[in-house]
Amino acid sequence: MRSSSSLVLLVVAWVLAPLCVVAVFARSEITDTTRFVATMSPLASNPAVQDAASNRITDLVVQQLDVPSLVAQASQALAGTRVPPKAAAALQGLLAGPVTNGVTSLVHTVSQKVVTSSAFATVWTGAIRTAHTAVNNVLSGKKSAALQLQGNNVVLQLGPAVDQVKQQLVARGLGAASHIPTVNSTFTLFTSSEVAKIQTGYRLLNAVGNWLPLITVLIAAGGVMLAARRRRALVAAALGVAVGMLVLGIGLAAARHIFLDHLPADSSEPAAAAIFDQLVFFLRHTVRAVGVLGLVVALGAYAGGSGRYAVLVRGKCRLGIAWLRDRSGFGLGPVGPWVHRFKRWVLLAVLLLAALALALWTYPTGWVVFWLTVVVLGAVAVVEFLDAPGTVDEPPAAAVAGGL
């Protein structure tokens, strides 16, 4: 009965582990302004996003300029001079293409300069920081000044960028740009028919995000405590978490492929890919960190067990450290017996300090887990080096009596 209950709890913990990671990621992006800015601000410097935004702004400005009307006005002005009407009409036909191409090229150059400037990145980051609720608004269906959800489209307001292009075009001598009215157009970042489902999942994860990690850990701990072989159960629990992270990572890769395959025909695939990768950037780091932690815990539990290879490795390490201690000639004094007496408590304190450091680390990565593991192994080696029973000789009873 105990073994069956332990297995059930461990399976539940394995299933909850990926959901726990997603829930923590979702809550951190919503509640931590610095985290959200770090996620979204690099998009302002992404070449694919810059190109897509520049092309969209160019189309909007050229439409507002009405280049064919400008060419017609030029032809009418020529008709009022001594130029023959047929020649004026011919000039209008000849000028239409080059003038349109020239104006479009100029507008695109200015637009590209605007979206690649540091000022645009600063405005982008400032808007994200002051409107940190944008992602929450997208998922909850509320409205936001910069980022909105319209049906199944996540859109970005382009009005401020168009205003900057308008000002620079006027400064370069294109006076017609001053007549461009205020543009409230949007740029669709991505379209998905699954937005409603994502919103429902978001609300659920947001509700349980605070408690799900703790519940998962308690369930896993219960499964380990009920097991007949607790060390083996701990190894299984940790490996199950690592496998869950592997599955989640594969799921993210598959979701990216599906997302890009279902983009509308007029969407920019490089820009959409950049946006998706940036949105899940920190989620991927969390997946790797938890996966590495699962492997480390599994290896540590196995190495501390009674398995043949575990005992062999521990024995070799102890012999090597003892040899190093004997050759160093380092006098331990009363430290050796004390460490030998309280060795288990010292090792437990090392593990607890490492666990506390990992728990207090704001957003640990796989490398953070790796280097914490290296530090723990180094501390264990130091404790083993100091573990020298009997390094202080007991004084003979006669000498003690004479001294008294």
Coordinates of C-alpha atoms in Angstrom, one line a residue:
M1 CA 0.0 0.0 0.0
R2 CA 2.8 2.4 0.8
S3 CA 4.6 1.6 -2.4
S4 CA 1.5 2.1 -4.5
S5 CA 0.7 5.4 -2.7
S6 CA 4.3 6.6 -3.2
L7 CA 4.2 5.8 -6.9
V8 CA 0.9 7.7 -7.3
L9 CA 2.3 10.8 -5.6
L10 CA 5.5 10.7 -7.6
V11 CA 3.5 10.5 -10.9
V12 CA 1.4 13.5 -9.8
A13 CA 4.6 15.4 -9.0
W14 CA 6.1 14.6 -12.4
V15 CA 2.9 15.8 -14.2
L16 CA 2.8 19.0 -12.1
A17 CA 6.4 19.9 -12.5
P18 CA 6.1 21.4 -16.1
L19 CA 2.9 23.2 -15.2
C20 CA 4.6 24.6 -12.1
V21 CA 7.4 26.0 -14.3
V22 CA 4.9 27.6 -16.7
A23 CA 2.9 29.1 -13.8
V24 CA 5.9 30.6 -12.2
F25 CA 7.1 32.1 -15.5
A26 CA 3.6 33.6 -16.2
R27 CA 3.4 35.2 -12.8
S28 CA 6.9 36.6 -13.0
E29 CA 6.3 38.2 -16.3
I30 CA 3.2 39.9 -14.9
T31 CA 4.3 40.9 -11.5
D32 CA 8.0 41.8 -12.0
T33 CA 8.4 45.0 -14.1
T34 CA 12.1 44.5 -14.5
R35 CA 11.6 41.0 -15.7
F36 CA 9.0 42.0 -18.2
V37 CA 11.1 44.9 -19.5
A38 CA 14.1 42.5 -19.9
T39 CA 11.9 40.2 -21.9
M40 CA 10.3 42.7 -24.3
S41 CA 12.9 45.5 -24.7
P42 CA 15.4 43.6 -26.9
L43 CA 12.7 43.4 -29.6
A44 CA 13.3 47.1 -30.3
S45 CA 16.8 46.2 -31.5
N46 CA 15.8 43.0 -33.3
P47 CA 16.5 43.5 -37.1
A48 CA 13.6 41.4 -38.2
V49 CA 11.1 43.3 -36.0
Q50 CA 12.7 46.6 -37.1
D51 CA 12.4 45.7 -40.8
A52 CA 8.7 44.7 -40.4
A53 CA 7.9 47.9 -38.5
S54 CA 9.8 50.0 -41.0
N55 CA 7.9 48.4 -44.0
R56 CA 4.6 49.0 -42.3
I57 CA 5.4 52.6 -41.4
T58 CA 6.6 53.2 -45.0
D59 CA 3.3 51.9 -46.5
L60 CA 1.3 54.1 -44.1
V61 CA 3.2 57.3 -44.9
V62 CA 3.2 56.7 -48.7
Q63 CA -0.6 56.1 -48.6
Q64 CA -1.0 59.4 -46.7
L65 CA 1.3 61.3 -49.0
D66 CA -0.8 60.3 -52.1
V67 CA 2.1 60.5 -54.6
P68 CA 0.0 60.2 -57.7
S69 CA -1.9 63.4 -56.7
L70 CA 1.5 65.1 -56.3
V71 CA 2.5 64.1 -59.8
A72 CA -0.8 65.3 -61.2
Q73 CA -0.3 68.6 -59.5
A74 CA 3.1 68.9 -61.1
S75 CA 1.6 68.1 -64.5
Q76 CA -1.0 70.8 -64.1
A77 CA 1.6 73.3 -63.2
L78 CA 3.5 72.4 -66.4
A79 CA 0.3 72.7 -68.4
G80 CA 0.0 76.3 -67.2
T81 CA 3.4 77.1 -68.7
R82 CA 4.5 77.1 -72.4
V83 CA 5.0 73.3 -72.3
P84 CA 2.6 71.7 -74.9
P85 CA -0.3 69.7 -73.3
K86 CA 0.8 66.5 -74.9
A87 CA 4.3 66.9 -73.6
A88 CA 2.9 67.7 -70.1
A89 CA 0.8 64.5 -70.2
A90 CA 3.8 62.5 -71.4
L91 CA 5.9 63.9 -68.6
Q92 CA 3.2 63.0 -66.1
G93 CA 3.3 59.4 -67.3
L94 CA 7.1 59.4 -67.2
L95 CA 7.3 61.0 -63.8
A96 CA 4.7 58.8 -62.0
G97 CA 6.9 55.7 -61.6
P98 CA 10.3 57.4 -60.7
V99 CA 8.6 59.9 -58.3
T100 CA 6.7 57.2 -56.6
N101 CA 9.8 55.0 -56.3
G102 CA 11.9 57.9 -55.1
V103 CA 9.4 59.1 -52.4
T104 CA 8.9 55.5 -51.3
S105 CA 12.7 55.0 -51.0
L106 CA 13.1 58.2 -49.1
V107 CA 10.3 57.3 -46.7
H108 CA 11.7 53.8 -46.2
T109 CA 15.2 55.3 -45.5
V110 CA 13.8 57.7 -42.9
S111 CA 11.6 55.0 -41.4
Q112 CA 14.5 52.6 -41.1
K113 CA 16.6 55.3 -39.4
V114 CA 13.8 56.0 -36.9
V115 CA 13.2 52.4 -35.9
T116 CA 17.0 51.6 -35.6
S117 CA 17.8 54.7 -33.6
S118 CA 18.6 54.7 -29.9
A119 CA 15.7 57.1 -29.4
F120 CA 13.2 54.6 -30.7
A121 CA 14.6 51.9 -28.4
T122 CA 14.4 54.3 -25.5
V123 CA 10.8 55.2 -26.3
W124 CA 10.0 51.5 -26.7
T125 CA 11.5 50.5 -23.3
G126 CA 10.0 53.5 -21.6
A127 CA 6.5 52.6 -22.9
I128 CA 7.0 49.0 -21.8
R129 CA 8.1 50.0 -18.4
T130 CA 5.2 52.5 -17.8
A131 CA 2.7 50.2 -19.4
H132 CA 3.8 46.9 -17.7
T133 CA 0.3 45.7 -17.7
A134 CA 0.4 45.2 -21.5
V135 CA 0.8 41.4 -21.4
N136 CA -1.8 41.1 -18.7
N137 CA -4.1 43.2 -20.8
V138 CA -3.5 41.0 -23.9
L139 CA -4.3 37.8 -22.0
S140 CA -7.2 39.2 -20.1
G141 CA -8.7 41.0 -23.1
K142 CA -8.4 44.5 -21.6
K143 CA -7.3 47.5 -23.6
S144 CA -3.8 49.1 -23.5
A145 CA -2.4 52.2 -25.1
A146 CA 0.5 50.4 -26.8
L147 CA -0.3 46.7 -27.0
Q148 CA -3.8 45.4 -27.6
L149 CA -5.7 42.3 -28.4
Q150 CA -8.1 42.7 -31.3
G151 CA -10.0 39.5 -31.9
N152 CA -7.3 37.0 -32.4
N153 CA -4.6 39.6 -33.3
V154 CA -2.0 41.0 -30.9
V155 CA -1.3 44.4 -32.3
L156 CA 1.1 47.3 -31.6
Q157 CA 0.1 51.0 -32.0
L158 CA 2.3 52.7 -34.7
G159 CA 1.1 56.3 -34.3
P160 CA 4.1 57.6 -32.3
A161 CA 6.6 56.1 -34.8
V162 CA 4.7 57.5 -37.8
D163 CA 4.8 61.0 -36.2
Q164 CA 8.6 60.7 -35.9
V165 CA 8.9 59.8 -39.6
K166 CA 6.6 62.7 -40.5
Q167 CA 8.8 65.2 -38.7
Q168 CA 12.0 63.9 -40.3
L169 CA 10.5 63.9 -43.8
V170 CA 9.6 67.6 -43.3
A171 CA 13.1 68.3 -42.1
R172 CA 14.5 66.8 -45.3
G173 CA 12.5 69.1 -47.5
L174 CA 9.4 66.9 -48.3
G175 CA 6.9 69.6 -47.3
A176 CA 3.9 67.4 -48.3
A177 CA 4.6 65.2 -45.3
S178 CA 3.4 68.0 -43.0
H179 CA -0.2 67.4 -44.3
I180 CA -0.1 63.7 -43.1
P181 CA -2.9 63.5 -40.5
T182 CA -2.6 61.7 -37.2
V183 CA -2.4 58.0 -37.9
N184 CA -3.9 55.5 -35.4
S185 CA -2.9 52.4 -37.4
T186 CA -1.6 49.3 -35.8
F187 CA 1.0 46.7 -36.6
T188 CA -0.1 43.1 -36.0
L189 CA 2.6 41.2 -34.1
F190 CA 1.0 37.8 -34.5
T191 CA -2.4 36.2 -35.1
S192 CA -3.6 33.0 -33.4
S193 CA -6.9 31.3 -33.2
E194 CA -5.8 29.9 -29.8
V195 CA -5.8 33.2 -28.0
A196 CA -9.1 32.4 -26.1
K197 CA -7.6 29.1 -24.9
I198 CA -4.4 30.8 -23.9
Q199 CA -6.4 33.4 -21.9
T200 CA -8.3 30.6 -20.1
G201 CA -5.1 28.8 -19.3
Y202 CA -3.4 32.0 -18.2
R203 CA -6.2 32.8 -15.7
L204 CA -6.0 29.3 -14.3
L205 CA -2.2 29.4 -13.9
N206 CA -2.3 32.9 -12.5
A207 CA -4.8 31.7 -9.8
V208 CA -2.6 28.8 -8.7
G209 CA 0.8 30.2 -9.5
N210 CA 1.6 31.1 -5.9
W211 CA 0.8 27.7 -4.4
L212 CA 1.5 25.2 -7.2
P213 CA 5.3 25.0 -6.7
L214 CA 4.9 24.4 -2.9
I215 CA 2.2 21.9 -3.5
T216 CA 4.3 20.0 -6.1
V217 CA 7.3 19.9 -3.7
L218 CA 5.1 18.6 -0.9
I219 CA 3.6 15.9 -3.1
A220 CA 7.0 14.8 -4.2
A221 CA 8.3 14.8 -0.6
G222 CA 5.3 12.7 0.4
G223 CA 6.0 10.2 -2.4
V224 CA 9.6 9.9 -1.2
M225 CA 8.7 9.5 2.5
L226 CA 6.1 6.8 1.8
A227 CA 8.5 4.7 -0.4
A228 CA 10.1 1.6 1.1
R229 CA 13.4 2.7 -0.5
R230 CA 13.5 6.4 0.0
R231 CA 16.8 7.1 -1.7
R232 CA 15.7 5.3 -4.8
A233 CA 12.4 7.2 -4.7
L234 CA 14.3 10.5 -4.5
V235 CA 16.3 9.5 -7.6
A236 CA 13.1 8.6 -9.4
A237 CA 11.4 11.9 -8.4
A238 CA 14.4 14.0 -9.5
L239 CA 14.8 12.1 -12.8
G240 CA 11.0 12.5 -13.4
V241 CA 11.3 16.2 -13.0
A242 CA 14.3 16.3 -15.4
V243 CA 12.3 14.3 -18.0
G244 CA 9.3 16.7 -17.5
M245 CA 11.6 19.6 -18.4
L246 CA 12.8 17.8 -21.5
V247 CA 9.2 17.2 -22.6
L248 CA 8.4 20.9 -21.9
G249 CA 11.4 22.0 -24.0
I250 CA 10.4 19.8 -26.9
G251 CA 6.8 21.2 -26.5
L252 CA 8.1 24.8 -26.8
A253 CA 10.1 23.8 -30.0
A254 CA 7.0 22.2 -31.5
A255 CA 4.8 25.2 -30.5
R256 CA 7.2 27.5 -32.3
H257 CA 7.1 25.4 -35.4
I258 CA 3.2 25.3 -35.4
F259 CA 3.0 29.0 -34.6
L260 CA 5.1 29.9 -37.6
D261 CA 3.3 27.5 -39.9
H262 CA 0.0 29.1 -39.2
L263 CA 0.9 32.7 -39.8
P264 CA -1.2 34.8 -42.1
A265 CA 0.2 35.2 -45.6
D266 CA 1.1 38.9 -45.2
S267 CA 2.9 38.4 -41.9
S268 CA 6.7 38.7 -41.5
E269 CA 7.9 35.2 -40.4
P270 CA 11.3 36.5 -39.2
A271 CA 9.6 39.1 -37.0
A272 CA 7.1 36.6 -35.7
A273 CA 9.9 34.1 -34.9
A274 CA 11.9 36.8 -33.1
I275 CA 8.8 37.8 -31.0
F276 CA 8.1 34.2 -30.1
D277 CA 11.7 33.5 -29.1
Q278 CA 11.8 36.6 -27.0
L279 CA 8.6 35.9 -25.2
V280 CA 9.8 32.4 -24.2
F281 CA 13.4 33.4 -23.6
F282 CA 13.3 33.3 -19.8
L283 CA 11.0 30.3 -19.8
R284 CA 13.6 28.3 -21.7
H285 CA 16.2 29.4 -19.1
T286 CA 13.9 28.2 -16.3
V287 CA 13.3 24.9 -18.0
R288 CA 17.1 24.3 -18.3
A289 CA 17.7 25.3 -14.7
V290 CA 15.0 23.0 -13.3
G291 CA 16.2 20.2 -15.6
V292 CA 19.8 20.5 -14.5
L293 CA 18.7 20.7 -10.8
G294 CA 16.7 17.4 -11.3
L295 CA 19.8 15.7 -12.7
V296 CA 22.0 17.0 -9.9
V297 CA 19.7 15.9 -7.2
A298 CA 19.3 12.4 -8.8
L299 CA 23.1 12.0 -9.1
G300 CA 23.6 13.3 -5.6
A301 CA 21.1 10.8 -4.2
Y302 CA 22.6 7.9 -6.1
A303 CA 26.1 8.9 -5.2
G304 CA 25.2 8.9 -1.5
G305 CA 23.6 5.4 -1.6
S306 CA 24.8 1.9 -1.2
G307 CA 25.1 1.0 -4.9
R308 CA 28.3 -0.7 -6.0
Y309 CA 29.6 2.2 -8.2
A310 CA 28.5 4.8 -5.7
V311 CA 30.5 3.1 -2.9
L312 CA 33.5 2.6 -5.2
V313 CA 33.5 6.3 -6.2
R314 CA 33.2 7.5 -2.6
G315 CA 35.9 5.2 -1.5
K316 CA 38.3 6.4 -4.2
C317 CA 37.6 10.0 -3.4
R318 CA 38.2 9.5 0.3
L319 CA 41.4 7.7 -0.3
G320 CA 42.6 10.5 -2.6
I321 CA 41.7 13.2 0.0
A322 CA 43.3 11.3 2.8
W323 CA 46.5 10.9 0.8
L324 CA 46.5 14.6 0.1
R325 CA 45.9 15.4 3.8
D326 CA 48.8 13.1 4.9
R327 CA 51.2 14.5 2.3
S328 CA 50.3 18.2 3.0
G329 CA 51.5 17.9 6.6
F330 CA 48.7 20.3 7.6
G331 CA 48.1 20.2 11.3
L332 CA 44.4 20.1 12.1
G333 CA 44.6 20.3 15.9
P334 CA 41.2 19.9 17.5
V335 CA 39.4 20.7 14.3
G336 CA 39.8 17.1 12.9
P337 CA 38.1 15.3 15.8
W338 CA 35.4 18.0 15.9
V339 CA 34.6 17.7 12.2
H340 CA 34.7 13.9 12.5
R341 CA 32.2 14.0 15.4
F342 CA 29.7 16.4 13.7
K343 CA 30.4 15.5 10.1
R344 CA 26.9 14.7 9.2
W345 CA 25.6 17.9 10.6
V346 CA 28.2 19.9 8.8
L347 CA 27.3 18.2 5.5
L348 CA 23.7 18.8 6.1
A349 CA 24.4 22.5 6.8
V350 CA 26.3 22.7 3.5
L351 CA 23.3 21.3 1.6
L352 CA 20.8 23.5 3.4
L353 CA 22.9 26.6 2.6
A354 CA 23.1 25.7 -1.0
A355 CA 19.3 25.1 -1.1
L356 CA 18.7 28.4 0.6
A357 CA 21.0 30.2 -1.9
L358 CA 19.1 28.6 -4.8
A359 CA 15.7 29.5 -3.3
L360 CA 16.7 33.1 -2.7
W361 CA 18.2 33.5 -6.2
T362 CA 15.8 35.7 -8.1
Y363 CA 15.9 33.8 -11.4
P364 CA 18.5 31.0 -11.4
T365 CA 19.7 29.5 -14.7
G366 CA 21.3 26.2 -15.6
W367 CA 24.7 27.7 -15.0
V368 CA 23.7 28.9 -11.6
V369 CA 22.7 25.4 -10.6
F370 CA 25.9 24.0 -12.1
W371 CA 28.2 26.4 -10.2
L372 CA 26.3 25.9 -7.0
T373 CA 26.9 22.2 -7.4
V374 CA 30.6 22.8 -7.9
V375 CA 30.7 24.9 -4.7
V376 CA 28.9 22.1 -2.8
L377 CA 31.2 19.5 -4.0
G378 CA 34.2 21.7 -3.1
A379 CA 32.7 22.2 0.4
V380 CA 32.2 18.4 0.8
A381 CA 35.8 17.8 -0.2
V382 CA 37.0 20.4 2.4
V383 CA 34.9 18.7 5.1
E384 CA 36.4 15.3 4.1
F385 CA 39.9 16.8 4.3
L386 CA 39.2 18.1 7.8
D387 CA 37.7 14.8 8.9
A388 CA 40.7 13.4 10.8
P389 CA 39.8 11.4 13.9
G390 CA 42.4 11.1 16.6
T391 CA 44.7 13.8 15.5
V392 CA 44.9 15.1 19.0
D393 CA 46.7 12.6 21.3
E394 CA 45.0 11.8 24.6
P395 CA 47.3 12.7 27.6
P396 CA 48.4 9.8 29.7
A397 CA 46.4 9.3 33.0
A398 CA 49.6 9.7 35.1
A399 CA 50.5 13.0 33.5
V400 CA 47.0 14.2 34.1
A401 CA 47.2 13.2 37.8
G402 CA 50.7 14.8 38.2
G403 CA 49.4 18.0 36.6
L404 CA 46.5 18.0 39.1

